[in-house]
Amino acid sequence: MRLSILTSTITLAAAFVATSLMADGHLSLAGKRIGVAVVGTQHFWDREAFNGATSTVEKLGGEVVPVDGGRDNQVHADNHDVLLANKVDAVISILGDGAVEPKFEALKNAGIPVFTVDHPSPHGVNNTTSDNYYMGTTIGRYMADAIGGEGKVAVFNAFEGALRICGIRAGLWKYVLQDYPNIEIVQPELAEEFANAPEDARKKTLDLLSQYPEGTLDAIHVGCWDQPAIGVVQALEEAGRSDILVTALDGGPDTLEIMAEDGSPFVANVAQQPNLIGSTSAMNVARHFAGEKLLPQTYVDVYPVNGQAEAKAAYKSLGYGTLD
Amino acid sequence: MTPILDMAGISVTFPGVKALDKAMLTVLPGEVHGLVGENGAGKSTLIKVLAGVYAPDEGVVSLGDEKHISTLTPNLVHTAGVRFIHQELHLVPHFTVAESVFMGQEISGRFGLDKSTMNARTEDFLRETLNADISPRTLIRDLGTAERKLVQISRALIDGRATLVVFDEPTAPLASDEVDRLFAAIGGLKSKGIAMIYVSHYLREITHISDRVTVLRNGKAVKVFNEVSDQITDPMISAMVGREIAEMFPKKENTSNKKLFEARELSGMGFSQVNFDVAAGEVLGIAGLVGSGREELIDTIYGLLPVTSGSMTLKAEAYNPKRPAKAVKAGVALVPRDRRHDGLVLDQPVIDNINLASLEEVSTVLMEKRGVAKNRAEAMANQLDLRPRNVTMIPRLLSGGNQQKVVLGRWLAKGGDLFILDEPTVGVDVGAKVEIYALIRELAAQGSAVIVSSGDPLELLGLSDRIMVLQRGFLAASHDAKDVNVDSLVALTTGGSSGAIE
Amino acid sequence: MIAIQFVRKLLEWVPVAVFALMFIFLGIEAPTLFTPFTIDLMLKQAVPTVVVSLGLAVVIITGGDDVVSGGIDLSIPAAAIIAAAIIADQVTNHGTALPIALAFALLAAITVGALNAFLVVMIRMTPLLATLASSVAVVGITKMITQSKRINVTDPFIVFLRDGTVIGLSAGVVAAGLLTLIYWFLMHQTRWGMQAQATGGGREAADISGISTKRYQAISFLLAAFTGFLASMFVLARGSGSSPGTEENLLLEMVLATFLGAAFSPRRKVTVWGAALGAVLVAMLSVGFKSIGVNVFWTGCIKGALILIVVASAAATTRGRY
C-alpha cells in the first residue's frame, strides 16, 4: 500500500515539474551566461545536481560556464573568482563549505546574483535544497525504530559544524533521539573525509569495530550523506558483524542497490532528487531574471526509504532502473 | 738550486703490501717533473703522501723551507701552494665556467655575488696563464673535454698562490688534438715559474714536456733521468718493467684455425673501425691504456654499448646483441672487470651464483632442482680449488681471487662459444692468479674462443696467442704473442718509440 | 650532427611556443582573461603554490634534480596544512592570540623539516621515501588536530592576506613576490646559494671544493619547511579557514610548478624564479581553461598533456649533454 503511494507521489511530482515547465514557458535564459560551480563530479549526487543545472540552463537557451572543484573545497571556492572574472550573468553554486562565503559576497557586490544548491548563504538569492528538516527527523525515527528504541549508536558527523545543511540533518536526528533516553550516541563522534569517503569510512569502521566487540554497538549512522555508508557496510561484511545496522541520507543509486540486497545491514535512508534540485535551481535563475520574487529557500521533495522493498521501489521510481 | 719539494726515504705499508719502499722524489723550482711507473708501482701512493692523505711509516718531506715528518695535512699542503689536478674532472654540468672556477671560493660583494669580477678574473686567468680563450659564461656541458680540464686547472690555481701543481693522468680522457691545448696551458704555467709533477702512462708526452723524470717500480724510485729527450724512452721502459717474467703461465696449445668471432670495421663509443677475429681454441689479448677504447670495445661485444657502425659475426652468423641477455643466448660469456658490482650476487650463496647462468638446466618450470644444483656447484668448487670449499658461503666473505673463481665457475658450468674476460686478475693474489690462468687456458682447450682484456702486459703475453693493441680508439697493432716482449708491448700501448718489432 | 643540433634548437623553443600559443588561444576565446582583474586573480590563486614551490626549489637545487637520488621534499604541503590546522584550531577553538598560534605553527613546520633532514642526511634515506613518509605521518597528525573537520578563521590578519591591498596590489601577491625575491637572492646571488647549487650539481665536486654538503642539504629541508609555515597563512586566507584534504592539490601543483619552471630556465634546471613562474603558469592555465568553459571532465586531461609536452621537450634538449 505504502509503496504504491510512494510511486504515485513520485509520478505526480514528475508530472508537476513537467507542467510547471510548460506553465513557465515564458521562462528563458537566452543570451545569458550562467556560471555553474560544483564542488566535485566524482560522486553521484554532485554530478547529478550539476547535470540537472547545466542541462536546464542550456534548455532555457543560456550558455553554461562550468567549473569543477575536484572534490576540493578550496579549489571550489577559488572557482567562483574565475566566474567573477568572467563576468557571468549569474552563478549556480552547488555545495561547498565556509570557504565560499567571501566569494559569494564578492559576486553579490559585483552585481552577480548567486543561486546556491544545498548551501544556505546570506549572500545568495535563493537556496534550492531538499527538505533537510524532514530528512533529519525521518531518519532519526527510522533508525530508532530499527534498533528497537534502545542501544548504542556511532555517527559519522564531520560536517555538522561546517555545512548548514548538515547542521540541520544531524541536529534534527539528535533532536529526535532526545525522546529515546535509552539510545546513547558513542563519543567521540567519527569524522569522515570529504574525498575518498567510502575507503576512509571503511578503515575508520574497522577501527571502531575492534573497540566495540559483538553485541556492544547497535547502529552506525552517517549524519549528512551516504557515500561513507558504502565503506561502513563493506567493513561490517569484512568483520563478519551482523549485529549492527546502518542508516544514512541521500539515497543515490549505489546505496539503494546495497539496501536492496538480501539481509543488508543498510536499513534506512532518505532519497533525494539531485537532478531535479539542480534543474530547479536553474529554473529559479530564469524566474529571477523574469522579475519574479523568489523565496530564500526552495524545497524539493525527498523520499523516505525504509527497508529492502522500499529501496527496490524507490530505485525504479527515481529512474535508476530495476533491481531484482 | 734548493728543491721546491724533496721527498726522501718514504715508506708506506698497507696490510700485506709494501706500497712504497724508501721512495724518493725531488722537484726543482719551475720544472716539469715526469713521474712514471706501471700500475701498482706506487705513483698514486706517493702522490697521496704528498697530499697528506697517507701518513708514511718513515721518511721526510721537505716542502719549500720546511721539513715534515708524518705531519702533512691536506690543509697544510694547500697553504704551502701545492695543487692537485685529479684525473676526474669533478665539475657541475650546468654551471658556467666562472661559477665552476670559483666553486667554494665565490667572491661576494655588498649586494650578493660579484659575478662580473668572477667572470673577468676567470677570463683573464684562462687567457693569460693557460693561453686559452674560453668565455666565462659558457656552460660546462657545452665545453669539450680539454676545455673542461682547463676549467678544472683554473679552479685549482685561480687564487694565484700555487707553487707546485700535480697533474694525475691529465690527458687520459683527451683526444690527440686536444692534448696540445693542455700542453699550451702547461707551457703558460711554466712561464709563470710554477713547478709541476706530471704523472702519465703516455711516455711520448712525458718526453715531450718533462724537464726531468723519476721512474717508480715496486714502490722504489729505480731511476731518475736528469736529461730528457726522445732517446730515453727505451731506458725508461726497461726501468719500469724490470726483468722478472715469472713462470706463471700455462702452456699454450692452440690447434684450431676455425674463425669463431669476427669484427669488421667495428665502431662504437670510444673506438672506431676496429678489425679482428678470434678462432676456436685461441686466446686473444687486448692491450690498451685507460681511455684507449678497450673497455668500450668489450662492453660493445657483450651488448652493453651500441654498435655505431661496422659488423660482428659469431659462428658465421651476423651478431649484434644490443642487450647482454641476447649475447648470453648467442653463446657469449662475460667475466666483468668489477665483479663486486657486475659479476656476483654478493649475498646469495656460492651455489646460486655458480648456477645463475645455467638456471634452466637446474630448474623445472616451477622448481629449482636443489639437489642437482648442489652437486654441480660442489663439483665446480673442486675443479676451481675454491677456498673454503663451502658452496653455501656468501661471496661477500670470499677473497678477491676466490670471488673471481666463482664467476669463472659459473661460465664453466654453463659453457659457451666466446668468453670475454675483462681484467681477470685485478686485485687477485699471485697464487690465485696462477689458478685463474690455468682455468682460462682450459676454456680455450675445450674449444671456446677467449678474449682477454687487460692492462697488465705480462698477463697478456703469458696468456694470449695473439695480442691486439688499442690506442686512443684505434687498432694500433696486432701481433702473435711470440713476436712481442714486455718492452715492445708497453711501447706499443704507450706510443713509445720502440713500437717496431725486432 | 648538425641536424641534431638544429632539432635541439627547435626543441628549446617548444615550452615557450606551447605556452605562448595557448595563451593567445585562451585570450581570443575568453577576452576577460587578460584584464588586470583576472591577472590579479590568477596571481592570487597561485600564491600558496608559489610559496611551497620556493621551498621545493631550494631542496631540489641543493639535493640535485634526480627524482630518486636527488633532492625532493613531498612533505612541504603537509607542513603547510599542519601549520594551518594549528593556527585555525588555536585561534578559533581556543581563542589564542594570532602571534602565539603562529609560533606554535612555526615550531610544528620546522619539526617536520628537521625530521626530513635527519632522515635524509643522518639516516641516509632516499629523500623521496623519507619525505613521503613524513608527509603521511604529518597529515595523520593534522587530522587528529582538526578531527577532519573544517575550522573557520576570521582573524583580521588572515582576512587582510585574502582581501587586503598594498599599493594597489593584493596583499598576498605582494607578500609572495617579496618571498620569491628573498629566496631568489639567497639561492642565486649569495655565496651560500652558489655552494648549495654546487652541492646539488655534483656532490663529489662540491666536497672536493671544501663545501660541507651535508650541512647544506640539512638546511635546505629546514628552508623548505619554513616555506610550508609561510604557506599556511596563505592557505588559511585562501580558504577562509582550514579545510581537510587541501594538501593533495597543493602537492600536485607544487611538483608540477617546480619542474615546469625548470623547462623555462635557460639551463633547464630548477631555479627559484622558475618555480614561482611555474606556479603562476599552472594557475593561469587553470583559470584560462575554466574561463573558456571547457568541459569539466576534460580540463585535467588537457592540462596534463600540455605540461607533459613542455617538460618532455625540455628533457630532450638536455639529454646527452654532460
Tab-separated table of N, CA and C in Angstrom, chain B residues 226-286:
chain	number	residue	atom	x	y	z
B	226	ASN	N	117.885	13.006	-15.548
B	226	ASN	CA	118.059	14.452	-15.404
B	226	ASN	C	118.061	15.158	-16.745
B	227	GLU	N	118.294	14.381	-17.804
B	227	GLU	CA	118.212	14.938	-19.149
B	227	GLU	C	117.102	14.195	-19.859
B	228	VAL	N	116.188	14.917	-20.482
B	228	VAL	CA	115.085	14.235	-21.150
B	228	VAL	C	115.132	14.503	-22.645
B	229	SER	N	115.023	13.418	-23.425
B	229	SER	CA	114.911	13.540	-24.877
B	229	SER	C	114.169	12.303	-25.365
B	230	ASP	N	113.894	12.228	-26.658
B	230	ASP	CA	113.226	11.040	-27.202
B	230	ASP	C	114.037	9.787	-26.946
B	231	GLN	N	115.367	9.966	-26.791
B	231	GLN	CA	116.246	8.808	-26.642
B	231	GLN	C	116.001	8.045	-25.336
B	232	ILE	N	115.362	8.667	-24.348
B	232	ILE	CA	115.281	7.981	-23.059
B	232	ILE	C	114.079	7.051	-22.968
B	233	THR	N	113.218	7.001	-24.014
B	233	THR	CA	112.019	6.168	-23.920
B	233	THR	C	112.362	4.723	-23.587
B	234	ASP	N	113.307	4.145	-24.321
B	234	ASP	CA	113.625	2.731	-24.096
B	234	ASP	C	114.202	2.472	-22.708
B	235	PRO	N	115.194	3.244	-22.282
B	235	PRO	CA	115.659	3.026	-20.906
B	235	PRO	C	114.571	3.242	-19.865
B	236	MET	N	113.631	4.148	-20.158
B	236	MET	CA	112.542	4.393	-19.233
B	236	MET	C	111.683	3.139	-19.100
B	237	ILE	N	111.358	2.536	-20.261
B	237	ILE	CA	110.516	1.328	-20.235
B	237	ILE	C	111.217	0.203	-19.492
B	238	SER	N	112.497	0.042	-19.765
B	238	SER	CA	113.246	-1.011	-19.075
B	238	SER	C	113.207	-0.814	-17.575
B	239	ALA	N	113.339	0.456	-17.175
B	239	ALA	CA	113.312	0.740	-15.743
B	239	ALA	C	111.933	0.445	-15.171
B	240	MET	N	110.875	0.702	-15.943
B	240	MET	CA	109.518	0.495	-15.449
B	240	MET	C	109.192	-0.976	-15.247
B	241	VAL	N	109.541	-1.822	-16.221
B	241	VAL	CA	109.055	-3.204	-16.145
B	241	VAL	C	110.020	-4.152	-15.435
B	242	GLY	N	111.302	-3.811	-15.344
B	242	GLY	CA	112.241	-4.729	-14.733
B	242	GLY	C	112.385	-5.972	-15.600
B	243	ARG	N	112.943	-7.020	-15.036
B	243	ARG	CA	113.153	-8.209	-15.863
B	243	ARG	C	112.741	-9.455	-15.123
B	244	GLU	N	111.562	-9.478	-14.684
B	244	GLU	CA	111.219	-10.608	-13.828
B	244	GLU	C	109.986	-11.339	-14.325
B	245	ILE	N	110.012	-11.829	-15.553
B	245	ILE	CA	108.848	-12.582	-16.020
B	245	ILE	C	108.853	-13.958	-15.371
B	246	ALA	N	107.897	-14.151	-14.494
B	246	ALA	CA	107.859	-15.392	-13.731
B	246	ALA	C	107.290	-16.520	-14.581
B	247	GLU	N	107.537	-17.728	-14.112
B	247	GLU	CA	106.963	-18.891	-14.803
B	247	GLU	C	105.546	-19.107	-14.310
B	248	MET	N	104.717	-18.105	-14.573
B	248	MET	CA	103.369	-18.174	-14.024
B	248	MET	C	102.374	-18.781	-14.987
B	249	PHE	N	102.763	-18.866	-16.245
B	249	PHE	CA	101.715	-19.092	-17.238
B	249	PHE	C	101.682	-20.519	-17.752
B	250	PRO	N	100.500	-21.015	-18.007
B	250	PRO	CA	100.366	-22.377	-18.531
B	250	PRO	C	100.843	-22.439	-19.972
B	251	LYS	N	101.067	-23.662	-20.433
B	251	LYS	CA	101.491	-23.847	-21.823
B	251	LYS	C	100.352	-23.533	-22.765
B	252	LYS	N	100.716	-22.968	-23.903
B	252	LYS	CA	99.681	-22.679	-24.897
B	252	LYS	C	99.598	-23.849	-25.853
B	253	GLU	N	98.398	-24.240	-26.208
B	253	GLU	CA	98.246	-25.334	-27.167
B	253	GLU	C	97.160	-24.980	-28.168
B	254	ASN	N	97.464	-24.018	-28.969
B	254	ASN	CA	96.497	-23.573	-29.974
B	254	ASN	C	96.531	-24.506	-31.167
B	255	THR	N	95.389	-25.078	-31.527
B	255	THR	CA	95.354	-26.022	-32.630
B	255	THR	C	94.444	-25.569	-33.756
B	256	SER	N	93.280	-25.033	-33.390
B	256	SER	CA	92.253	-24.779	-34.406
B	256	SER	C	92.577	-23.531	-35.212
B	257	ASN	N	91.990	-23.461	-36.382
B	257	ASN	CA	92.091	-22.258	-37.200
B	257	ASN	C	90.719	-21.713	-37.563
B	258	LYS	N	89.687	-22.366	-37.004
B	258	LYS	CA	88.313	-22.014	-37.373
B	258	LYS	C	87.946	-20.673	-36.735
B	259	LYS	N	87.671	-19.676	-37.557
B	259	LYS	CA	87.308	-18.365	-37.027
B	259	LYS	C	85.935	-18.440	-36.357
B	260	LEU	N	85.891	-18.044	-35.098
B	260	LEU	CA	84.641	-18.167	-34.370
B	260	LEU	C	83.943	-16.818	-34.233
B	261	PHE	N	84.783	-15.802	-34.033
B	261	PHE	CA	84.215	-14.447	-33.893
B	261	PHE	C	85.021	-13.495	-34.763
B	262	GLU	N	84.294	-12.577	-35.387
B	262	GLU	CA	84.962	-11.653	-36.285
B	262	GLU	C	84.357	-10.258	-36.128
B	263	ALA	N	85.187	-9.226	-36.108
B	263	ALA	CA	84.682	-7.847	-36.101
B	263	ALA	C	85.237	-7.145	-37.329
B	264	ARG	N	84.344	-6.491	-38.069
B	264	ARG	CA	84.776	-5.807	-39.303
B	264	ARG	C	84.430	-4.330	-39.239
B	265	GLU	N	85.459	-3.501	-39.307
B	265	GLU	CA	85.248	-2.038	-39.310
B	265	GLU	C	84.336	-1.633	-38.156
B	266	LEU	N	84.489	-2.284	-37.017
B	266	LEU	CA	83.573	-2.081	-35.898
B	266	LEU	C	83.841	-0.737	-35.211
B	267	SER	N	82.783	0.077	-35.076
B	267	SER	CA	82.899	1.352	-34.357
B	267	SER	C	81.838	1.427	-33.278
B	268	GLY	N	82.182	2.067	-32.202
B	268	GLY	CA	81.231	2.272	-31.112
B	268	GLY	C	81.677	3.470	-30.311
B	269	MET	N	81.134	3.626	-29.126
B	269	MET	CA	81.554	4.734	-28.275
B	269	MET	C	82.999	4.530	-27.870
B	270	GLY	N	83.886	5.446	-28.238
B	270	GLY	CA	85.249	5.380	-27.754
B	270	GLY	C	86.211	4.568	-28.609
B	271	PHE	N	85.739	3.961	-29.706
B	271	PHE	CA	86.682	3.272	-30.602
B	271	PHE	C	86.077	3.286	-32.000
B	272	SER	N	86.939	3.202	-33.028
B	272	SER	CA	86.360	3.173	-34.368
B	272	SER	C	87.169	2.306	-35.319
B	273	GLN	N	86.455	1.721	-36.231
B	273	GLN	CA	86.984	0.927	-37.352
B	273	GLN	C	87.994	-0.108	-36.906
B	274	VAL	N	87.584	-0.931	-35.960
B	274	VAL	CA	88.474	-1.970	-35.457
B	274	VAL	C	88.182	-3.279	-36.184
B	275	ASN	N	89.230	-3.935	-36.684
B	275	ASN	CA	89.106	-5.233	-37.352
B	275	ASN	C	89.863	-6.288	-36.557
B	276	PHE	N	89.206	-7.399	-36.233
B	276	PHE	CA	89.945	-8.510	-35.634
B	276	PHE	C	89.096	-9.763	-35.669
B	277	ASP	N	89.728	-10.905	-35.376
B	277	ASP	CA	88.959	-12.144	-35.277
B	277	ASP	C	89.579	-13.043	-34.223
B	278	VAL	N	88.806	-13.996	-33.736
B	278	VAL	CA	89.296	-14.975	-32.773
B	278	VAL	C	88.876	-16.352	-33.261
B	279	ALA	N	89.777	-17.311	-33.178
B	279	ALA	CA	89.459	-18.675	-33.598
B	279	ALA	C	89.089	-19.506	-32.381
B	280	ALA	N	88.395	-20.602	-32.624
B	280	ALA	CA	88.085	-21.533	-31.541
B	280	ALA	C	89.388	-22.047	-30.948
B	281	GLY	N	89.494	-22.120	-29.664
B	281	GLY	CA	90.695	-22.598	-29.010
B	281	GLY	C	91.786	-21.556	-28.889
B	282	GLU	N	91.495	-20.351	-29.300
B	282	GLU	CA	92.518	-19.305	-29.280
B	282	GLU	C	92.234	-18.301	-28.165
B	283	VAL	N	93.308	-17.766	-27.587
B	283	VAL	CA	93.158	-16.684	-26.622
B	283	VAL	C	93.710	-15.407	-27.260
B	284	LEU	N	92.814	-14.406	-27.412
B	284	LEU	CA	93.233	-13.133	-27.984
B	284	LEU	C	93.357	-12.118	-26.856
B	285	GLY	N	94.519	-11.511	-26.741
B	285	GLY	CA	94.703	-10.481	-25.729
B	285	GLY	C	94.426	-9.111	-26.316
B	286	ILE	N	93.800	-8.236	-25.529
B	286	ILE	CA	93.619	-6.845	-25.969
B	286	ILE	C	94.343	-5.950	-24.986
